[in-house]
Short mmCIF file of N, CA and C in Angstrom, two decimals:
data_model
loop_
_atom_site.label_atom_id
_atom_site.label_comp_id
_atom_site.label_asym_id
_atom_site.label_seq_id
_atom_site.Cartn_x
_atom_site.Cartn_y
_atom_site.Cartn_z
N UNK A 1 0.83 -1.19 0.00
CA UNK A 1 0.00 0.00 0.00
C UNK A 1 0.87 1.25 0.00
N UNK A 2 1.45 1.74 0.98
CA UNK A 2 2.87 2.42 0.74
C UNK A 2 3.31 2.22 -0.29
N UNK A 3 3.70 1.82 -0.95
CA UNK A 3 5.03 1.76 -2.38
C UNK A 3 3.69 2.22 -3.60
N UNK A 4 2.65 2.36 -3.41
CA UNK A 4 1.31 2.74 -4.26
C UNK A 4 1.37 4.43 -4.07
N UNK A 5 1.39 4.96 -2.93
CA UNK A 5 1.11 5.77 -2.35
C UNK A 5 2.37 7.14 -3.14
N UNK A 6 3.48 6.09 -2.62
CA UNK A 6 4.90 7.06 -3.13
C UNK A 6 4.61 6.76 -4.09
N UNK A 7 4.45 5.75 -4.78
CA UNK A 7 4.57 6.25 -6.85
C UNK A 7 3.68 7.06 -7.39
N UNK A 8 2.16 6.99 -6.80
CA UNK A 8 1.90 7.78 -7.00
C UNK A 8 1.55 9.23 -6.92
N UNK A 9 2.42 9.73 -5.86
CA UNK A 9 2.89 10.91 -5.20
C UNK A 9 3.82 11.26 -6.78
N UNK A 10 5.00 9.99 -6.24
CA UNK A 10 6.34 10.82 -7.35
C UNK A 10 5.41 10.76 -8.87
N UNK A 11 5.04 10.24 -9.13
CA UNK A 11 4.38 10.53 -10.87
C UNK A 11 3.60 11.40 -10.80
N UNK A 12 2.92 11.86 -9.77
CA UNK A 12 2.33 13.45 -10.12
C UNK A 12 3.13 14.64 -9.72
N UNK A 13 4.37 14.19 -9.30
CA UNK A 13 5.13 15.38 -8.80
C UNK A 13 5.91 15.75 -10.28
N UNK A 14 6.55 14.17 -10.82
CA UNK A 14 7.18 14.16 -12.28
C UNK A 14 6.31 15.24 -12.86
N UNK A 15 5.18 14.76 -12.72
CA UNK A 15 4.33 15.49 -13.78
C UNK A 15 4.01 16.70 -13.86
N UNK A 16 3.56 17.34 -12.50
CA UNK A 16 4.03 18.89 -11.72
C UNK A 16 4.95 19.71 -12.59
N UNK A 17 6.45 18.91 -12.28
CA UNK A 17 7.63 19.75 -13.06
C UNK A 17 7.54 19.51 -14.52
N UNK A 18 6.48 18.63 -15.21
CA UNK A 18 6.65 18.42 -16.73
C UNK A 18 5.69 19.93 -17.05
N UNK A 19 4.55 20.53 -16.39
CA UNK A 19 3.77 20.91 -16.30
C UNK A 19 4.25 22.52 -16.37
N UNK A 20 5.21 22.48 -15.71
CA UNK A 20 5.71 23.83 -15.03
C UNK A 20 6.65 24.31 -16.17
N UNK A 21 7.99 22.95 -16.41
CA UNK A 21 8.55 23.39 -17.55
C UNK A 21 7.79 24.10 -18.91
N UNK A 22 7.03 23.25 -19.36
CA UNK A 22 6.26 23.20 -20.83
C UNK A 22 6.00 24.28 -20.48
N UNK A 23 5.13 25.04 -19.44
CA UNK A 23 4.49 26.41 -19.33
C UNK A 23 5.50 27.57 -19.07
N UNK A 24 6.71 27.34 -18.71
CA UNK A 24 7.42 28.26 -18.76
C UNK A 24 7.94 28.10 -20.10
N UNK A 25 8.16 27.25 -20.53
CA UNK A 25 9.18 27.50 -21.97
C UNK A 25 7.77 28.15 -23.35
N UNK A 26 6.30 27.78 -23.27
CA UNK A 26 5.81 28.49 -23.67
C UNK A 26 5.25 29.94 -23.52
N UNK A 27 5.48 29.87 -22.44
CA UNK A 27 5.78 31.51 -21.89
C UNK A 27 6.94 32.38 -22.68
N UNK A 28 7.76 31.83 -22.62
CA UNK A 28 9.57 32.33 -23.15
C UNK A 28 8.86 32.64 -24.63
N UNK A 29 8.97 31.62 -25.08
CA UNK A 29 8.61 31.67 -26.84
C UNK A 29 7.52 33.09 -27.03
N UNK A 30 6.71 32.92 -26.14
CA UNK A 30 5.45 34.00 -26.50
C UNK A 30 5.61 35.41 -26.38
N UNK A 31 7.35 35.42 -25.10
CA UNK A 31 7.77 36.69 -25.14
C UNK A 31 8.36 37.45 -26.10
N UNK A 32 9.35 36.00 -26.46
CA UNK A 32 10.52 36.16 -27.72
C UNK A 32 9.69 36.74 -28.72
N UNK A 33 8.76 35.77 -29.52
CA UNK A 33 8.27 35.56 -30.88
C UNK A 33 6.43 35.74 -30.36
N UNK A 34 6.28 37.29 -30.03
CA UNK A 34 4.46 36.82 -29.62
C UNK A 34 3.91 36.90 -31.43
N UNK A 35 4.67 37.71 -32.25
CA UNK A 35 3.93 37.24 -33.44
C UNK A 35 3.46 35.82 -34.23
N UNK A 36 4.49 35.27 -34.06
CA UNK A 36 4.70 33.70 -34.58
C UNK A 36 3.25 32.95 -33.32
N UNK A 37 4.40 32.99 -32.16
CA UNK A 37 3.48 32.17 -31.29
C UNK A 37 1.57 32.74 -31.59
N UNK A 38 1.11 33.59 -31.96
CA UNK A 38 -0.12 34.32 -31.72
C UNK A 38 -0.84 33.89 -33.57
N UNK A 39 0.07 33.87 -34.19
CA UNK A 39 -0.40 33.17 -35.48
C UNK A 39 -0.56 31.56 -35.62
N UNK A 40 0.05 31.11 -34.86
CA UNK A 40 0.23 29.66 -34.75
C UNK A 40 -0.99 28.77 -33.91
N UNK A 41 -1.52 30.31 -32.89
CA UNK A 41 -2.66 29.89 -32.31
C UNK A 41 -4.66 31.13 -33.11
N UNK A 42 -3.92 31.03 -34.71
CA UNK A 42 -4.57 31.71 -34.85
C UNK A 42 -5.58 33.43 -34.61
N UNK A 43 -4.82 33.47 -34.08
CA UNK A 43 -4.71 35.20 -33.52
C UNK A 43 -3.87 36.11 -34.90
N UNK A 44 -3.92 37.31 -34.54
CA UNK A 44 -3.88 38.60 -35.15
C UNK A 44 -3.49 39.52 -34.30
N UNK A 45 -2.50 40.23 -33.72
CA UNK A 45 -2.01 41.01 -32.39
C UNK A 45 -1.95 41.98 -33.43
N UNK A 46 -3.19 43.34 -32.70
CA UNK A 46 -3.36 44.25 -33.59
C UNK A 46 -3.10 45.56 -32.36
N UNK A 47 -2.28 46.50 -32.42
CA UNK A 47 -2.38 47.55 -31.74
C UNK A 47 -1.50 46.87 -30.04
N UNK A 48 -1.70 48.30 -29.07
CA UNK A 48 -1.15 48.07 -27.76
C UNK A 48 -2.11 47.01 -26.82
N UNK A 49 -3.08 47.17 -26.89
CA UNK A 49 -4.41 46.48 -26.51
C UNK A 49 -4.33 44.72 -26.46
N UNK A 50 -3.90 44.53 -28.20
CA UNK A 50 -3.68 43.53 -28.47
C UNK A 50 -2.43 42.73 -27.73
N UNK A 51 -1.60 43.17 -27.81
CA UNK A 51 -0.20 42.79 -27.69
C UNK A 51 -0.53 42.71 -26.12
N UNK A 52 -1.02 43.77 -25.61
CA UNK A 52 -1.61 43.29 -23.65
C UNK A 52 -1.85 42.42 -23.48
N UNK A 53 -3.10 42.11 -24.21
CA UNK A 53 -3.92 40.74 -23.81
C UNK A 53 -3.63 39.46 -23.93
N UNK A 54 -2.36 39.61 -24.85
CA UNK A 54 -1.62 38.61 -26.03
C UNK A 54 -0.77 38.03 -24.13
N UNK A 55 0.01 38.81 -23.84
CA UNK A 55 1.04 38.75 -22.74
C UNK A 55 0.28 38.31 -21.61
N UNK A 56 -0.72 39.07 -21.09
CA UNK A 56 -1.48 38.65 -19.91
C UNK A 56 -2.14 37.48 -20.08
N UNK A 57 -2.50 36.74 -21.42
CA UNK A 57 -2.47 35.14 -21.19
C UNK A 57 -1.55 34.50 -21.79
N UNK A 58 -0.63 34.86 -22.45
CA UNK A 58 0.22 33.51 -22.77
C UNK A 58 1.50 33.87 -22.49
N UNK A 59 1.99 34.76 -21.86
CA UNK A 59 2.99 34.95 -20.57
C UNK A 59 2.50 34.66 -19.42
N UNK A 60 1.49 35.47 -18.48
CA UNK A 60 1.14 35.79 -17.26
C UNK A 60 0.30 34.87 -16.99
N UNK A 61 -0.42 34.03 -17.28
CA UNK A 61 -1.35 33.19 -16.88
C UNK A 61 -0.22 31.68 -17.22
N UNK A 62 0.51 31.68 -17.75
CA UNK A 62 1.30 30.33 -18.61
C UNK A 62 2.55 30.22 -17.13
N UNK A 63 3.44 31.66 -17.02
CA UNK A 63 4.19 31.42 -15.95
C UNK A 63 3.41 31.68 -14.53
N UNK A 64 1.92 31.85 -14.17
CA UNK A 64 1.49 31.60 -13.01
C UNK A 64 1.18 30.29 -12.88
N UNK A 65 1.11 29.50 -13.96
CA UNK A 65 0.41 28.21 -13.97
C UNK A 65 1.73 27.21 -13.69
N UNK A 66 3.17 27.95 -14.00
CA UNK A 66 4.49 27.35 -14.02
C UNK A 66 4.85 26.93 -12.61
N UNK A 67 4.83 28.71 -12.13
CA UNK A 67 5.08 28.77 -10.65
C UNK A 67 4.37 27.80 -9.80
N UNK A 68 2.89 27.84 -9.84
CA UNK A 68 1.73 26.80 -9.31
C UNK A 68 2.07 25.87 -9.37
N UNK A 69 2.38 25.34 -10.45
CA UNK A 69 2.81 23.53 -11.01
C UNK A 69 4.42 23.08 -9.87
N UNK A 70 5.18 24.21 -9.94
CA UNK A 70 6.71 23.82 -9.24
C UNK A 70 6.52 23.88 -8.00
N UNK A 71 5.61 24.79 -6.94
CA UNK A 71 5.00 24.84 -5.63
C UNK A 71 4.89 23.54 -5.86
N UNK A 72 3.17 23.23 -6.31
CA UNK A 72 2.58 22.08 -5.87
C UNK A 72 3.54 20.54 -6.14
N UNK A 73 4.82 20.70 -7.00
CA UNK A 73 5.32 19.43 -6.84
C UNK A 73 6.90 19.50 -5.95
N UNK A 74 6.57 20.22 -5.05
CA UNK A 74 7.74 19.83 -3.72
C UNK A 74 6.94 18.87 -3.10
N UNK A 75 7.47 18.00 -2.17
CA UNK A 75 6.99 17.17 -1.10
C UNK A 75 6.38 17.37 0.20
N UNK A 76 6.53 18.89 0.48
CA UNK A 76 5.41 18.80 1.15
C UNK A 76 4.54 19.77 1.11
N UNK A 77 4.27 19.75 -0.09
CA UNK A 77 3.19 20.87 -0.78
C UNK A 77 1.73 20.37 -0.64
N UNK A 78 0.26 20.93 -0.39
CA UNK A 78 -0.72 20.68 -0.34
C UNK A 78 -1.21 19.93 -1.55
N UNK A 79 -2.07 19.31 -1.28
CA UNK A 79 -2.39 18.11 -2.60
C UNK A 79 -3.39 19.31 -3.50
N UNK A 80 -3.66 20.40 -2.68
CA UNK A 80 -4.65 21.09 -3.01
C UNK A 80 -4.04 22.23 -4.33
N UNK A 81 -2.63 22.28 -4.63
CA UNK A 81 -2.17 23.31 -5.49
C UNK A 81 -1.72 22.60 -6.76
N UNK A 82 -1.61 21.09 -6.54
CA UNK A 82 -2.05 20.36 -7.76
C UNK A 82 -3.47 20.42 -8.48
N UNK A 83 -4.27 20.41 -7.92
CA UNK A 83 -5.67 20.19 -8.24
C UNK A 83 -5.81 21.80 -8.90
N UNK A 84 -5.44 22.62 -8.00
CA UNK A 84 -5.97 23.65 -8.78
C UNK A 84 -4.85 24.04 -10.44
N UNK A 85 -3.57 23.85 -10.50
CA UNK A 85 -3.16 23.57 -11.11
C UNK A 85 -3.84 22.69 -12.41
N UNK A 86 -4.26 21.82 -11.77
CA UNK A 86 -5.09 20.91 -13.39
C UNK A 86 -6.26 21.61 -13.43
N UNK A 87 -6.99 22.72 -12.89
CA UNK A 87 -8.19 23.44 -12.87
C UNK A 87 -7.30 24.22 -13.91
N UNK A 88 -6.09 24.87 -13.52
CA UNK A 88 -5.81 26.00 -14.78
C UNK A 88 -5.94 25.28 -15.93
N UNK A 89 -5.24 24.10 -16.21
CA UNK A 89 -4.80 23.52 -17.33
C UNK A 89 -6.32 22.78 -17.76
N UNK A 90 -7.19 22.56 -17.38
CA UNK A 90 -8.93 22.07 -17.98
C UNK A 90 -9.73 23.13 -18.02
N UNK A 91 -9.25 24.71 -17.41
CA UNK A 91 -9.76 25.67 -18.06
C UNK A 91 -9.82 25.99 -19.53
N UNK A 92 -8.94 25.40 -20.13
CA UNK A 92 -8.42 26.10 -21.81
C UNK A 92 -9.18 25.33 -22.16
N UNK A 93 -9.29 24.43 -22.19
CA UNK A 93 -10.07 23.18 -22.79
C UNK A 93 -11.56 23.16 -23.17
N UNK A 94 -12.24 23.43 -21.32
CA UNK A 94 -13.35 23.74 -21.25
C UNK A 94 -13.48 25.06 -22.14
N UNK A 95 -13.05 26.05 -22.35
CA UNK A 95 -13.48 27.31 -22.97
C UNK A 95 -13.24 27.12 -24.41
N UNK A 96 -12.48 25.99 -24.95
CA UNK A 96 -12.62 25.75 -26.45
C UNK A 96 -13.94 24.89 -26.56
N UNK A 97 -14.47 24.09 -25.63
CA UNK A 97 -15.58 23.16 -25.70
C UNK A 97 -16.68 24.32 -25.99
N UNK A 98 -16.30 24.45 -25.11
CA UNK A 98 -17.84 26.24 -25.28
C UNK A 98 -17.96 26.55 -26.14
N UNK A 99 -16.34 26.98 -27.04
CA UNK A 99 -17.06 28.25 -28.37
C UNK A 99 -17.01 26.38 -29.49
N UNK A 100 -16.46 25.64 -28.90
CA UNK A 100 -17.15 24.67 -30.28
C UNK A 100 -18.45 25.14 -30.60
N UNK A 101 -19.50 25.29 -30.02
CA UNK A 101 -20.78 25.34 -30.13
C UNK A 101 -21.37 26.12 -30.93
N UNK A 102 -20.41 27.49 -31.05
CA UNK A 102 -20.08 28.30 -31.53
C UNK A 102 -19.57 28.61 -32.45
N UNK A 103 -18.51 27.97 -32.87
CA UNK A 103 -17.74 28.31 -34.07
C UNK A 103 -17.04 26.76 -34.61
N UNK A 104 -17.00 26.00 -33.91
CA UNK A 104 -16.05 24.65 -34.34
C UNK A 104 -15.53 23.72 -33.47
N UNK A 105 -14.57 22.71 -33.00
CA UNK A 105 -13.82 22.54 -32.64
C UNK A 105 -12.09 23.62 -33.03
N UNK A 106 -10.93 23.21 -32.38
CA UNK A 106 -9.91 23.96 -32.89
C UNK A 106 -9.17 22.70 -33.99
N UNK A 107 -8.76 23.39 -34.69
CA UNK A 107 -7.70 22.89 -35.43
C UNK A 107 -6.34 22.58 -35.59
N UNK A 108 -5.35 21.60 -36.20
CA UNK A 108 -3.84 21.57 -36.13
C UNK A 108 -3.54 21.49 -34.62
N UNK A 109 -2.87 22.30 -34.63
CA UNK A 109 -1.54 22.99 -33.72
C UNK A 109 -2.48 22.92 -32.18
N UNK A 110 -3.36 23.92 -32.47
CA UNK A 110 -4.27 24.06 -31.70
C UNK A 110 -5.21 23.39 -30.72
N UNK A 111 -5.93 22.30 -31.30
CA UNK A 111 -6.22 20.82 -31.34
C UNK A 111 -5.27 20.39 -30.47
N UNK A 112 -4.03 19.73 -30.52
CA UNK A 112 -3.22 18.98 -30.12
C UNK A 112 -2.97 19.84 -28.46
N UNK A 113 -2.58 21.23 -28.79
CA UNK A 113 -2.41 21.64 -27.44
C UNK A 113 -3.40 21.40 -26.77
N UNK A 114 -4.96 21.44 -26.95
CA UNK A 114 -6.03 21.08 -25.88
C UNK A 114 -5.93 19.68 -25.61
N UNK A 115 -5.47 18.97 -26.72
CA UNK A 115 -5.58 17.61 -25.89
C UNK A 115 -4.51 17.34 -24.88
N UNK A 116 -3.37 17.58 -25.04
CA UNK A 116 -2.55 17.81 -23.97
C UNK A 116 -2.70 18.52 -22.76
N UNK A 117 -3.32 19.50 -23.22
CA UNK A 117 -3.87 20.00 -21.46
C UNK A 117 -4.93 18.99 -21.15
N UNK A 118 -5.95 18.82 -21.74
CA UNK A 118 -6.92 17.73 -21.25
C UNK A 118 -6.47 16.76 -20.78
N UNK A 119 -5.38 16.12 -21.05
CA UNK A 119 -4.24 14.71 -20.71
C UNK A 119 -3.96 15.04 -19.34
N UNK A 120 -3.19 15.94 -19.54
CA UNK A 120 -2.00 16.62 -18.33
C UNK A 120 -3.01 16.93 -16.91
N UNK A 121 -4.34 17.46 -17.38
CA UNK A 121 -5.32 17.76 -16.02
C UNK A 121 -5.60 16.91 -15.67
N UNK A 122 -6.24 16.09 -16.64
CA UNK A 122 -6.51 15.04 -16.10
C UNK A 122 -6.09 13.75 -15.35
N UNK A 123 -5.15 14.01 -15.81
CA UNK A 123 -4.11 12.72 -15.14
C UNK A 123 -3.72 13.39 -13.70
N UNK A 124 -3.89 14.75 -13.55
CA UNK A 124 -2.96 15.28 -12.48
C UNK A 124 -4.06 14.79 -11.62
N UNK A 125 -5.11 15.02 -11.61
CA UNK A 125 -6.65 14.76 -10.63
C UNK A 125 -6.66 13.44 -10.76
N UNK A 126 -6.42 12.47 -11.77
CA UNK A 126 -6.11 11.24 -11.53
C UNK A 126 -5.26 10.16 -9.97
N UNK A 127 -4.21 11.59 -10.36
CA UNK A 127 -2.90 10.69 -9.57
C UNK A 127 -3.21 11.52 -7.99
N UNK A 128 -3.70 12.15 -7.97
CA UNK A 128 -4.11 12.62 -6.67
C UNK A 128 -3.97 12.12 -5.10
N UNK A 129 -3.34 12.38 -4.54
CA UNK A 129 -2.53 11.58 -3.46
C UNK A 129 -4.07 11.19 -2.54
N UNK A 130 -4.42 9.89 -2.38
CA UNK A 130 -5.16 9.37 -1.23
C UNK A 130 -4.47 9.17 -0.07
N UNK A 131 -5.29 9.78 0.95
CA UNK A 131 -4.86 9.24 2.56
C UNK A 131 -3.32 9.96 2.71
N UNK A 132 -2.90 9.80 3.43
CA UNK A 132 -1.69 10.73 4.33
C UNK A 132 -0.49 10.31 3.22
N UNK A 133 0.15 11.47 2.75
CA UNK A 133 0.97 11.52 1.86
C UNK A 133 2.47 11.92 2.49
N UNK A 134 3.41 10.63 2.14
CA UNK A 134 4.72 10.54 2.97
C UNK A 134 5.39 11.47 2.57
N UNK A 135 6.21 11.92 3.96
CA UNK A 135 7.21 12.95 4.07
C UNK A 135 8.63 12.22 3.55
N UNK A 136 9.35 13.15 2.96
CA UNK A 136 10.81 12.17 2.63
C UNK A 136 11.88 12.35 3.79
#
């Protein structure tokens, strides 16, 4: 029961820092290159306005979700900053489900990133530590 407990502690912690990286290094890119990155997700960054809004989600929401993800996978971090963590990452998802209704599913590039967040949340709420989670 123990040796259940730690693996699945350490595979959501793995997963934490897989979580944190990916979101910081797409953060980086979006700073470097927000034109590329903002065409690639179908966008148009038009004016100061644009280029704001562009940063305040795919900088500022990408490295809060980084920071969140590297908290919640130390060892003795609350099980509770994982969870919300996969709440950020099944937010994007859920809000493409919505405008499906609306306009489509997403496409390419696009597509693939929701399923990966859908993966990544889900698995994180998956692996979710039951019962008293060991100290190292």
């Amino acid at each position: 029961m123990a040796a259940a407990i730690i693996t699945r502690w350490s595979l959501r912690s793995q997963l934490l820092k897989l979580v944190a990286t990916a979101s910081s290094l797409a953060a980086l890119m979006a700073m470097l290159d927000p034109d590329r990155v903002a065409a690639s997700m179908g966008l148009f960054l038009v004016g100061v306005n644009g280029y704001s809004q562009f940063y305040a989600i795919y900088v500022g929401m990408r490295l809060a979700t980084a920071y969140l993800a590297l908290q919640a996978s130390k060892p003795d971090a609350p099980s509770v900053l994982g969870d919300v963590t996969a709440l950020f990452l099944l937010a994007q998802p859920v809000g493409r489900f919505v405008a499906a209704f609306a306009i489509g599913l997403p496409t390419g590039l696009l597509l693939a990133v929701c399923g990966v967040e859908l993966l990544a949340g889900l698995s994180l709420l998956a692996l979710r530590p039951r019962g008293k989670v060991p100290s190292p």
